[in-house]
Coordinates of C-alpha atoms and ligand atoms in Angstrom, one line a residue:
Chain A
M116 CA 4.4 38.2 -65.9
S117 CA 3.3 38.6 -69.5
T118 CA 5.5 39.0 -72.5
E119 CA 4.9 42.7 -72.5
D120 CA 5.8 43.0 -68.8
I121 CA 9.0 41.2 -69.3
R122 CA 9.9 43.3 -72.3
Q123 CA 9.4 46.4 -70.1
V124 CA 11.5 44.9 -67.3
I125 CA 14.4 44.3 -69.7
L126 CA 14.1 47.8 -71.2
E127 CA 14.3 49.3 -67.7
I128 CA 17.4 47.2 -67.0
L129 CA 19.0 48.4 -70.2
E130 CA 18.2 51.9 -69.4
R131 CA 19.9 51.6 -66.0
I132 CA 23.0 50.0 -67.6
A133 CA 23.3 52.5 -70.4
P134 CA 21.5 55.7 -69.3
D135 CA 22.9 57.6 -72.3
E136 CA 21.3 55.3 -74.8
D137 CA 18.1 56.2 -76.6
L138 CA 16.1 52.9 -76.5
T139 CA 13.0 54.1 -78.3
D140 CA 14.0 52.6 -81.6
L141 CA 15.4 49.4 -80.1
K142 CA 14.7 46.5 -82.5
D143 CA 13.5 43.4 -80.8
D144 CA 15.0 41.0 -83.4
V145 CA 18.5 42.6 -83.7
P146 CA 21.2 41.6 -81.2
F147 CA 21.8 44.0 -78.3
R148 CA 25.5 43.7 -79.0
D149 CA 25.1 45.3 -82.5
Q150 CA 22.6 48.0 -81.4
M151 CA 24.2 49.1 -78.2
E152 CA 27.7 47.5 -78.2
L153 CA 26.9 45.6 -75.1
D154 CA 29.9 43.5 -74.1
S155 CA 30.2 40.4 -71.8
M156 CA 30.4 42.6 -68.7
D157 CA 27.1 44.2 -69.7
F158 CA 25.4 40.8 -70.2
L159 CA 26.6 39.7 -66.8
D160 CA 24.9 42.8 -65.5
I161 CA 21.6 42.0 -67.1
V162 CA 21.8 38.6 -65.4
M163 CA 22.7 40.2 -62.1
E164 CA 19.9 42.8 -62.3
L165 CA 17.4 39.9 -62.9
R166 CA 18.9 38.1 -59.9
K167 CA 18.6 41.2 -57.8
M168 CA 15.0 41.8 -58.8
Y169 CA 13.5 38.3 -59.0
R170 CA 16.1 36.0 -57.4
V171 CA 16.3 34.1 -60.6
Q172 CA 19.6 32.3 -61.4
I173 CA 20.6 32.1 -65.0
P174 CA 23.4 29.6 -65.6
E175 CA 26.2 30.7 -67.8
E176 CA 25.4 28.3 -70.6
D177 CA 22.1 30.0 -71.0
Y178 CA 23.5 33.5 -71.6
E179 CA 23.2 32.9 -75.4
N180 CA 19.5 33.2 -74.9
L181 CA 19.9 36.9 -74.0
V182 CA 21.1 37.9 -77.5
T183 CA 18.1 39.9 -78.6
M184 CA 15.0 41.3 -76.9
D185 CA 12.8 38.6 -78.6
K186 CA 15.0 35.7 -77.4
T187 CA 15.4 37.2 -73.9
V188 CA 11.7 37.5 -73.5
S189 CA 10.8 34.0 -74.7
Y190 CA 13.6 32.6 -72.5
L191 CA 12.4 34.4 -69.4
L192 CA 8.7 33.8 -70.0
P193 CA 8.5 30.4 -68.3
I194 CA 11.0 31.4 -65.6
L195 CA 9.1 34.5 -64.6
K196 CA 5.6 33.2 -65.2
D197 CA 4.7 33.0 -61.5
V198 CA 6.1 36.4 -60.7
N199 CA 3.6 39.2 -60.3
S200 CA 3.9 41.9 -62.9
P201 CA 5.7 45.1 -61.7
A202 CA 3.3 47.7 -60.2
Chain B
M283 CA 28.0 45.4 -37.3
R284 CA 29.0 42.8 -39.8
Y285 CA 29.5 43.7 -43.5
D286 CA 29.6 41.6 -46.6
T287 CA 32.7 43.6 -47.6
I288 CA 34.9 46.2 -46.0
I289 CA 36.9 48.3 -48.4
I290 CA 40.1 49.9 -47.2
G291 CA 40.6 53.3 -48.9
A292 CA 38.2 55.8 -50.4
G293 CA 40.4 56.5 -53.5
L294 CA 39.0 56.0 -57.0
S295 CA 39.3 52.2 -57.0
G296 CA 37.7 51.8 -53.5
L297 CA 34.8 54.1 -54.4
A298 CA 34.2 52.3 -57.8
A299 CA 34.3 48.9 -56.1
G300 CA 31.9 50.2 -53.4
I301 CA 29.4 51.4 -56.0
R302 CA 29.3 48.0 -57.6
L303 CA 28.8 46.1 -54.4
A304 CA 26.3 48.5 -52.9
Y305 CA 24.3 48.5 -56.1
F306 CA 23.9 44.7 -56.0
D307 CA 22.7 44.9 -52.4
K308 CA 25.8 44.0 -50.6
S309 CA 26.4 45.6 -47.2
V310 CA 29.6 47.5 -47.7
C311 CA 31.6 50.0 -45.8
I312 CA 34.5 52.0 -47.1
L313 CA 37.1 53.0 -44.5
E314 CA 39.4 55.9 -45.2
R315 CA 42.2 57.1 -42.9
H316 CA 42.3 60.7 -44.3
T317 CA 39.8 63.4 -43.5
T318 CA 38.6 63.4 -47.1
I319 CA 38.1 61.1 -50.1
G320 CA 40.2 60.7 -53.2
G321 CA 43.6 59.3 -52.1
L322 CA 46.2 59.9 -54.9
N323 CA 43.6 62.0 -56.7
S324 CA 42.1 64.1 -54.1
F325 CA 41.7 67.9 -53.6
Y326 CA 42.5 70.5 -51.0
R327 CA 42.2 74.2 -50.3
L328 CA 45.2 76.4 -49.6
R329 CA 45.3 80.2 -49.1
G330 CA 41.8 80.5 -50.6
R331 CA 42.4 78.5 -53.7
N332 CA 41.1 75.1 -54.7
H333 CA 43.6 72.6 -55.9
D334 CA 43.5 69.1 -57.3
V335 CA 46.1 66.7 -55.9
G336 CA 46.8 64.5 -58.9
L337 CA 44.7 65.5 -61.8
H338 CA 46.5 66.5 -64.9
A339 CA 44.1 64.9 -67.3
V340 CA 41.7 62.1 -67.3
T341 CA 43.0 59.6 -69.9
N342 CA 40.8 57.4 -72.1
Y343 CA 38.7 60.3 -73.3
A344 CA 35.6 59.4 -75.3
K345 CA 33.1 61.8 -76.9
P346 CA 29.5 61.7 -75.7
G347 CA 27.6 58.9 -77.4
T348 CA 30.7 56.6 -77.6
K349 CA 29.6 53.1 -76.9
K350 CA 33.0 51.3 -76.8
G351 CA 36.1 51.7 -74.8
P352 CA 37.2 51.9 -71.2
L353 CA 35.3 55.1 -70.3
S354 CA 32.0 53.8 -71.7
K355 CA 32.5 50.5 -70.0
L356 CA 33.2 52.3 -66.7
L357 CA 30.2 54.5 -66.9
R358 CA 27.9 51.6 -67.6
Q359 CA 29.3 49.5 -64.7
L360 CA 28.8 52.4 -62.3
R361 CA 25.4 53.3 -63.7
L362 CA 26.5 56.8 -64.5
R363 CA 25.8 59.0 -67.5
W364 CA 28.5 60.6 -69.7
D365 CA 27.4 64.0 -68.3
D366 CA 28.3 62.9 -64.8
F367 CA 32.0 63.2 -65.6
A368 CA 31.4 65.9 -68.2
L369 CA 34.9 65.6 -69.6
C370 CA 36.0 68.5 -71.8
P371 CA 38.6 67.4 -74.4
Q372 CA 42.2 68.7 -74.4
I373 CA 43.3 71.4 -76.8
G374 CA 46.5 69.6 -77.8
S375 CA 49.7 68.3 -76.2
S376 CA 53.2 67.6 -77.2
I377 CA 56.3 65.5 -76.6
A378 CA 59.4 67.8 -76.9
F379 CA 62.9 66.2 -77.3
P380 CA 66.0 67.9 -78.6
G381 CA 65.4 69.0 -82.2
H382 CA 62.1 67.1 -82.4
T383 CA 58.5 67.7 -81.3
L384 CA 55.5 65.5 -81.7
N385 CA 52.1 67.0 -81.2
F386 CA 49.0 65.1 -80.4
T387 CA 45.3 65.7 -79.8
N388 CA 42.4 63.4 -79.2
E389 CA 42.3 62.5 -82.9
F390 CA 44.7 59.6 -83.4
E391 CA 45.0 60.3 -87.2
Y392 CA 46.6 63.6 -86.3
F393 CA 49.3 61.8 -84.2
Q394 CA 50.0 59.3 -87.0
Q395 CA 50.4 62.2 -89.4
Q396 CA 52.8 64.0 -86.9
V397 CA 54.9 60.8 -86.7
S398 CA 55.2 60.6 -90.4
E399 CA 56.1 64.3 -90.8
V400 CA 58.7 64.3 -88.0
F401 CA 60.1 60.8 -88.7
P402 CA 59.3 60.3 -92.4
E403 CA 61.5 57.2 -92.7
Q404 CA 59.6 55.6 -89.8
K405 CA 56.1 56.0 -91.3
D406 CA 55.7 52.3 -92.3
N407 CA 57.3 51.0 -89.2
F408 CA 55.0 53.1 -87.1
A409 CA 52.0 51.7 -89.0
K410 CA 53.2 48.2 -88.3
L411 CA 53.6 49.0 -84.6
V412 CA 50.0 50.4 -84.5
K413 CA 48.8 47.2 -86.1
A414 CA 50.7 45.1 -83.5
I415 CA 49.1 47.2 -80.8
E416 CA 45.6 46.7 -82.3
Q417 CA 46.2 42.9 -82.3
H418 CA 47.5 42.7 -78.8
D419 CA 45.1 41.6 -76.1
A420 CA 46.5 43.7 -73.3
L421 CA 43.9 42.5 -70.8
D422 CA 44.8 38.8 -71.2
L423 CA 45.9 38.4 -67.6
E424 CA 47.7 35.1 -68.2
R425 CA 50.1 36.5 -70.7
E426 CA 53.9 36.3 -70.0
K427 CA 55.6 39.7 -69.4
V428 CA 57.7 41.0 -72.3
S429 CA 59.9 44.0 -72.5
G430 CA 57.9 46.9 -74.1
R431 CA 61.2 48.4 -75.3
K432 CA 62.2 45.2 -77.1
V433 CA 58.9 44.9 -78.9
V434 CA 58.6 48.5 -79.9
S435 CA 62.3 48.6 -81.0
S436 CA 61.6 45.6 -83.2
Y437 CA 59.3 47.8 -85.3
I438 CA 60.7 51.3 -84.9
S439 CA 64.4 51.6 -86.0
D440 CA 65.0 55.2 -84.9
P441 CA 65.8 55.1 -81.1
L442 CA 64.7 58.7 -80.8
L443 CA 61.2 57.9 -81.8
V444 CA 61.2 54.9 -79.4
E445 CA 62.2 57.3 -76.5
M446 CA 59.6 59.9 -77.5
L447 CA 56.8 57.3 -77.6
F448 CA 57.8 55.9 -74.2
C449 CA 58.2 59.2 -72.5
P450 CA 54.5 60.2 -71.9
L451 CA 53.4 56.5 -71.5
M452 CA 55.9 55.9 -68.7
F453 CA 55.3 59.2 -67.0
Y454 CA 51.6 58.5 -66.9
G455 CA 51.6 54.8 -66.0
S456 CA 54.8 52.9 -65.3
A457 CA 55.5 51.5 -61.9
T458 CA 58.8 50.1 -63.2
A459 CA 61.9 52.1 -64.1
H460 CA 63.5 52.2 -67.6
D461 CA 61.1 49.8 -69.3
M462 CA 57.5 48.7 -69.1
D463 CA 55.7 45.4 -69.9
F464 CA 54.4 45.5 -73.4
S465 CA 50.8 45.0 -72.3
Q466 CA 51.1 48.1 -70.1
F467 CA 52.6 49.9 -73.0
V468 CA 49.6 49.0 -75.1
I469 CA 47.1 50.0 -72.4
M470 CA 48.9 53.4 -72.0
F471 CA 49.3 53.9 -75.8
N472 CA 45.6 53.5 -76.3
S473 CA 44.6 55.5 -73.3
I474 CA 46.8 58.5 -74.3
F475 CA 47.4 58.5 -78.0
R476 CA 44.3 56.8 -79.3
E477 CA 41.7 58.0 -76.8
G478 CA 43.3 61.1 -75.3
F479 CA 42.8 63.5 -72.5
G480 CA 39.9 65.2 -70.9
R481 CA 39.1 67.1 -67.8
P482 CA 35.9 68.1 -66.0
Y483 CA 35.6 71.9 -65.6
Q484 CA 35.4 71.5 -61.9
G485 CA 38.3 69.1 -61.7
I486 CA 38.5 65.9 -59.7
R487 CA 36.0 67.2 -57.2
L488 CA 33.2 66.6 -59.6
L489 CA 34.1 63.0 -60.3
L490 CA 34.6 62.2 -56.6
K491 CA 31.4 63.9 -55.7
K492 CA 29.4 61.9 -58.2
L493 CA 31.0 58.6 -57.1
V494 CA 30.3 59.2 -53.4
K495 CA 26.7 60.3 -54.2
Q496 CA 26.2 57.2 -56.2
F497 CA 27.7 55.0 -53.5
R498 CA 25.5 56.5 -50.8
S499 CA 22.4 56.4 -52.8
F500 CA 22.8 52.6 -53.2
G501 CA 23.1 52.2 -49.5
G502 CA 26.9 52.2 -49.0
E503 CA 28.5 53.5 -45.9
L504 CA 31.6 55.7 -45.9
K505 CA 33.7 56.3 -42.8
L506 CA 36.4 59.0 -43.0
R507 CA 39.1 59.4 -40.3
S508 CA 38.9 55.6 -40.0
G509 CA 42.3 54.2 -40.6
V510 CA 42.7 50.4 -40.5
Q511 CA 45.3 49.4 -38.0
S512 CA 45.2 45.7 -38.7
I513 CA 43.3 43.0 -40.6
R514 CA 41.7 40.3 -38.4
E515 CA 42.3 36.8 -39.5
K516 CA 41.1 33.3 -38.6
D517 CA 42.3 30.1 -40.1
G518 CA 43.9 31.8 -43.1
K519 CA 40.8 33.9 -43.8
A520 CA 40.3 37.6 -43.4
I521 CA 37.3 38.2 -41.0
G522 CA 37.4 41.9 -40.4
V523 CA 39.5 44.9 -39.4
V524 CA 40.6 46.9 -36.3
L525 CA 40.6 50.6 -36.7
D526 CA 43.2 53.0 -35.4
D527 CA 40.9 53.8 -32.4
G528 CA 40.6 50.1 -31.6
T529 CA 37.1 49.7 -33.0
V530 CA 36.6 46.2 -34.4
L531 CA 34.5 45.7 -37.5
E532 CA 33.6 42.3 -38.9
A533 CA 33.3 41.4 -42.6
D534 CA 33.0 38.4 -44.8
N535 CA 35.5 39.9 -47.3
V536 CA 38.1 42.7 -47.1
L537 CA 39.1 44.5 -50.3
S538 CA 42.2 46.8 -49.9
S539 CA 43.3 49.6 -52.1
A540 CA 46.1 50.7 -49.8
G541 CA 48.8 49.0 -51.9
S542 CA 50.2 45.5 -51.7
I543 CA 53.0 45.8 -49.1
E544 CA 50.9 48.5 -47.3
T545 CA 48.1 45.9 -47.0
F546 CA 50.5 43.1 -45.9
N547 CA 51.7 45.4 -43.2
L548 CA 48.3 45.1 -41.7
C549 CA 48.4 41.3 -41.6
Q550 CA 49.7 38.9 -38.9
Q551 CA 52.4 37.5 -41.1
K552 CA 53.7 40.9 -42.1
N553 CA 57.3 40.2 -41.3
E554 CA 57.6 37.3 -43.8
L555 CA 55.4 38.9 -46.4
V556 CA 57.0 42.3 -46.5
K557 CA 60.4 40.6 -47.1
K558 CA 59.1 38.9 -50.3
Y559 CA 58.1 42.0 -52.2
Q560 CA 59.9 45.2 -53.4
P561 CA 58.2 48.5 -52.8
G562 CA 58.1 50.9 -55.8
E563 CA 60.7 53.6 -56.4
I564 CA 59.1 55.8 -59.0
T565 CA 57.8 59.0 -57.6
Y566 CA 57.4 62.7 -58.3
V567 CA 57.6 66.2 -57.0
E568 CA 55.0 68.5 -58.4
T569 CA 54.9 72.3 -58.4
I570 CA 51.6 74.2 -58.8
F571 CA 51.6 77.8 -59.8
S572 CA 48.6 80.2 -59.7
L573 CA 49.0 82.9 -62.3
D574 CA 47.6 86.5 -62.6
C575 CA 46.6 85.7 -66.2
L576 CA 45.5 82.7 -68.3
P577 CA 48.3 80.7 -69.9
S578 CA 46.8 81.5 -73.3
E579 CA 47.4 85.2 -72.6
L580 CA 51.1 84.3 -72.5
D581 CA 50.6 82.5 -75.8
H582 CA 50.7 79.0 -74.1
H583 CA 48.0 76.8 -75.5
K584 CA 49.3 73.3 -75.0
T585 CA 47.4 71.1 -72.5
I586 CA 50.3 69.0 -71.6
V587 CA 54.0 69.2 -72.6
F588 CA 56.2 66.1 -71.9
Y589 CA 59.8 67.2 -72.2
N590 CA 63.2 65.7 -72.1
D591 CA 66.3 67.6 -72.9
Q592 CA 68.5 64.5 -73.8
P593 CA 68.1 62.1 -76.7
D594 CA 67.4 59.3 -74.3
F595 CA 64.7 59.4 -71.7
R596 CA 65.7 58.2 -68.2
Y597 CA 62.7 57.0 -66.3
E598 CA 64.1 56.1 -62.9
N599 CA 64.6 57.1 -59.3
P600 CA 67.0 60.0 -59.8
V601 CA 70.3 60.5 -58.0
L602 CA 69.5 64.2 -57.4
P603 CA 66.5 65.2 -55.4
A604 CA 64.6 65.9 -58.6
D605 CA 65.4 65.2 -62.2
V606 CA 65.0 68.4 -64.1
K607 CA 66.2 67.0 -67.4
S608 CA 62.7 65.8 -68.1
G609 CA 59.2 66.7 -66.8
I610 CA 55.5 67.2 -67.4
I611 CA 54.0 70.6 -67.8
C612 CA 50.2 70.7 -67.5
S613 CA 47.9 73.6 -67.8
P614 CA 44.4 72.7 -66.5
N615 CA 43.2 75.8 -68.4
N616 CA 44.0 74.4 -71.8
F617 CA 41.0 72.2 -72.2
D618 CA 38.1 73.0 -74.4
Y619 CA 35.7 74.4 -71.8
D620 CA 32.5 76.4 -72.4
E621 CA 34.0 79.2 -70.3
P622 CA 37.5 79.8 -69.0
L623 CA 38.6 78.6 -65.6
E624 CA 38.7 81.3 -62.9
E625 CA 42.4 81.4 -62.7
G626 CA 45.5 80.5 -64.7
R627 CA 47.4 77.5 -63.5
I628 CA 50.6 75.7 -64.5
R629 CA 51.6 72.4 -62.9
I630 CA 55.1 71.0 -63.4
T631 CA 56.0 67.5 -62.4
A632 CA 59.4 65.9 -62.2
L633 CA 60.8 62.5 -61.2
A634 CA 62.0 62.6 -57.6
N635 CA 64.4 60.8 -55.3
T636 CA 62.1 59.5 -52.6
D637 CA 64.7 58.9 -49.8
Y638 CA 66.1 62.4 -50.1
W639 CA 62.7 64.0 -49.5
M640 CA 61.6 61.5 -46.8
N641 CA 64.8 62.0 -44.7
L642 CA 65.1 65.8 -44.6
S643 CA 64.5 67.7 -41.3
E644 CA 61.3 69.9 -41.4
E645 CA 63.3 73.1 -41.7
K646 CA 65.6 71.8 -44.5
Y647 CA 62.5 70.3 -46.2
L648 CA 60.9 73.7 -46.7
E649 CA 64.1 75.2 -47.9
E650 CA 64.8 72.4 -50.4
K651 CA 61.2 72.6 -51.7
K652 CA 61.8 76.3 -52.5
N653 CA 65.2 75.5 -54.0
W654 CA 64.0 72.7 -56.3
C655 CA 60.9 74.5 -57.3
E656 CA 63.1 77.2 -58.8
K657 CA 65.2 74.7 -60.7
I658 CA 62.1 73.0 -62.0
I659 CA 60.7 76.2 -63.4
D660 CA 64.0 77.2 -64.9
S661 CA 64.1 73.9 -66.7
A662 CA 60.4 74.1 -67.8
V663 CA 60.5 77.6 -69.3
R664 CA 62.7 76.2 -72.0
Y665 CA 59.6 74.6 -73.4
I666 CA 56.8 77.0 -72.6
P667 CA 56.6 80.8 -72.5
D668 CA 58.2 82.3 -69.4
F669 CA 55.5 82.8 -66.8
R670 CA 57.7 83.7 -63.8
D671 CA 56.5 87.3 -63.6
H672 CA 52.9 86.2 -63.4
I673 CA 53.0 83.9 -60.4
L674 CA 50.6 84.8 -57.6
D675 CA 51.0 81.7 -55.4
T676 CA 53.0 78.5 -55.4
D677 CA 52.5 75.2 -53.9
M678 CA 54.7 72.1 -54.1
F679 CA 54.3 68.5 -53.0
T680 CA 56.8 65.8 -52.8
P681 CA 56.9 62.0 -52.1
R682 CA 56.7 62.9 -48.4
T683 CA 53.4 64.6 -49.0
I684 CA 52.0 61.6 -50.9
K685 CA 53.1 59.2 -48.2
K686 CA 51.6 61.4 -45.5
F687 CA 48.2 61.7 -47.1
T688 CA 47.8 58.3 -48.8
G689 CA 50.1 55.9 -46.9
H690 CA 51.7 54.7 -50.1
L691 CA 55.3 53.5 -49.3
N692 CA 58.0 55.8 -50.7
G693 CA 55.2 58.1 -51.8
C694 CA 55.0 56.1 -54.9
V695 CA 52.3 57.2 -57.4
Y696 CA 52.1 53.9 -59.4
G697 CA 52.8 51.6 -56.5
A698 CA 55.1 48.5 -56.4
P699 CA 56.8 47.0 -59.5
D700 CA 55.1 43.6 -59.1
K701 CA 51.4 43.7 -59.6
F702 CA 48.8 41.3 -58.2
V703 CA 46.8 41.2 -61.4
N704 CA 44.2 38.6 -60.2
G705 CA 43.8 40.6 -56.9
K706 CA 44.3 37.6 -54.7
T707 CA 46.5 37.5 -51.6
H708 CA 47.9 34.9 -49.1
L709 CA 44.6 35.2 -47.2
K710 CA 41.3 33.9 -48.4
N711 CA 38.8 36.7 -48.6
L712 CA 41.4 39.4 -48.7
Y713 CA 41.7 41.0 -52.1
L714 CA 43.7 43.9 -53.6
C715 CA 42.4 46.5 -56.0
G716 CA 43.7 49.8 -57.3
T717 CA 47.3 50.7 -58.0
D718 CA 48.9 47.5 -57.0
Q719 CA 46.4 45.3 -58.7
G720 CA 47.8 46.8 -61.8
F721 CA 45.3 49.1 -63.6
L722 CA 46.7 52.6 -63.1
G723 CA 45.5 56.2 -63.4
I724 CA 42.0 57.6 -62.8
I725 CA 40.1 55.4 -65.2
G726 CA 42.3 52.4 -64.7
S727 CA 42.0 52.4 -60.9
M728 CA 38.2 52.6 -61.1
L729 CA 38.2 49.7 -63.6
S730 CA 40.4 47.8 -61.2
G731 CA 37.9 48.2 -58.3
I732 CA 35.1 47.1 -60.6
S733 CA 36.9 44.1 -62.0
I734 CA 38.0 42.7 -58.6
S735 CA 34.5 43.2 -57.2
N736 CA 32.9 41.5 -60.2
A737 CA 35.3 38.6 -59.9
Y738 CA 35.0 37.7 -56.3
L739 CA 32.6 39.7 -54.3
M740 CA 29.2 39.4 -56.0
D741 CA 28.0 36.0 -54.8
Ligands
LIG281 C1 50.7 63.9 -58.5 C2 49.8 62.9 -59.2 C3 49.3 63.1 -60.5 C4 48.5 62.2 -61.1 N1 48.0 62.6 -62.3 C5 47.1 61.7 -62.9 C6 46.5 62.1 -64.1 O1 46.7 63.2 -64.6 N2 45.7 61.2 -64.8 C7 45.4 60.0 -64.2 O2 44.7 59.2 -64.8 N3 46.0 59.6 -63.1 C8 46.8 60.4 -62.4 N4 47.4 60.1 -61.2 C9 47.2 58.7 -60.8 C10 45.9 58.4 -60.1 O3 45.7 59.4 -59.2 C11 46.0 57.1 -59.3 O4 46.4 56.1 -60.2 C12 44.6 56.7 -58.7 O5 44.1 57.8 -58.0 C13 44.9 55.5 -57.8 O6 43.7 55.2 -57.1 P1 43.7 54.0 -56.0 O7 42.3 53.9 -55.6 O8 44.4 52.9 -56.6 O9 44.7 54.4 -54.8 P2 44.5 55.6 -53.7 O10 43.9 56.8 -54.3 O11 45.8 55.7 -53.1 O12 43.5 55.0 -52.7 C14 43.9 54.3 -51.5 C15 43.3 55.0 -50.3 O13 43.5 54.2 -49.2 C16 43.7 55.0 -48.0 N5 44.4 54.1 -47.0 C17 45.6 53.6 -47.1 N6 45.9 52.9 -46.0 C18 44.8 52.9 -45.3 C19 44.4 52.3 -44.0 N7 45.3 51.5 -43.3 N8 43.2 52.5 -43.5 C20 42.3 53.3 -44.2 N9 42.6 53.9 -45.4 C21 43.8 53.7 -45.9 C22 44.5 56.1 -48.5 O14 44.4 57.2 -47.7 C23 43.9 56.4 -49.9 O15 42.8 57.3 -49.9 C24 48.2 61.0 -60.5 C25 48.7 60.7 -59.2 C26 49.5 61.7 -58.5 C27 49.9 61.4 -57.1

């Protein structure tokens, strides 16, 4: 998957977790926590959504890489590189 | 059929747990003994009218767009939208004690102002208490229990204000008589005074319908009329259940919302276990009146009135069949809906003596219901306009009703005094959620189901 594919996947995950949130103006370099008030339960859900979709395991010590969209995408890029982009 | 998890009970905690597990692709089956869902917060139809069982108000109200707090957390965890619960805010409630009334709405500043007007000399003390509440991490599950009354009295020096603060919080969320743990006080303080009350126009049906729809859409299975007769065990592990009709179902995990002792009663070692724990003793009778007009037409605008006609508030299993010194008067009409509800309703709830109601003969039971219903109205009309000439229909339920439909021992609404906060039991793979895990009320019990599922059942 490309950077753009991964960004799209994360956006869709965020939309499912917080369907009331308007994500059109989401800034890629600002922490999700500050923009959407995501808490630890929500971060765990992002991890579980990824596991559900792509069978990837993200160890707890790596959660800090999921702070912003930019960081999440660059963290996931090598992990998801062999996964086909979503149809 | 073998499931990843079997959930006992389709109340709010069981349904919320089921949604989490089904969403993350676990095979999950919810088993419910009753013919319908909802448990302590269910609904029924009687003489052509729809009634809610438990719902006075959903606590922890949050406006649309709120990103923080228990309601938002819950909606995210269940992948629901704010509109799914569509909570309309309360109009305003009050705590009425002899000579003193405190009003509150969903705006906490208003309540602070009320306290300083009614108890001017307690203004600073109350501010200190609020600060202590803000700094207290009530969800720290390792914390030692401390007496809520002791802590609150260390800030507030007027005992009447202490009683008035405890009254609604105990009524809406204490499994223990007289006092509650300070953490539980904080949880209830925030959920009632800080966040406040809401109600969906369609009542609890709407919430339950959304939950079941969500659960089914994620592939969960729900079986009604499927009581669990026993939990199957092997080498100290739960491995499945046997239903009332003898059907055997296998599962890797069993999550029970039936209550702690109620669940132990389904286990092999029930005799030893049941001796170890006390069942709860706090329960209620509730009267429901359908009126020929709206309460507002009688000039009654309060959403909920918590009243107590003595200076001290006695939250206990009363000696008399019902305690009419105090009570809760709820009008489901008095929420800020877009259009008025079809019919006026008043519900009055009073503490009840569980043994008394359980042991009556059927004939005497009906007679006593009538008798106490009258005493309860007589007491309540001291606090709201007299509506007795406007009653079209009356229903009343007692601890006996609650026991019959939900299986909760003693018909207890808030379960046993000792909670199983981490959800673990003597058996590996058997977990507790709901009332006896310790998070109470509509929002609390759903968060309970979610927390326990997240902690143990996702791998
Ligand atoms: C009169 C009343 C008024 C209330 N008012 C409010 C209110 O205004 N606001 C608020 O927030 N909360 C209120 N509550 C509290 C709230 O309803 C409860 O805290 C909440 O519903 C508890 O949910 P639960 O899932 O823990 O338990 P339950 O709803 O009791 O769920 C347990 C389920 O398990 C089923 N079950 C038990 N044993 C078995 C078995 N062996 N096999 C299969 N199924 C079994 C039961 O039938 C039940 O459906 C009220 C409760 C009552 C009774």
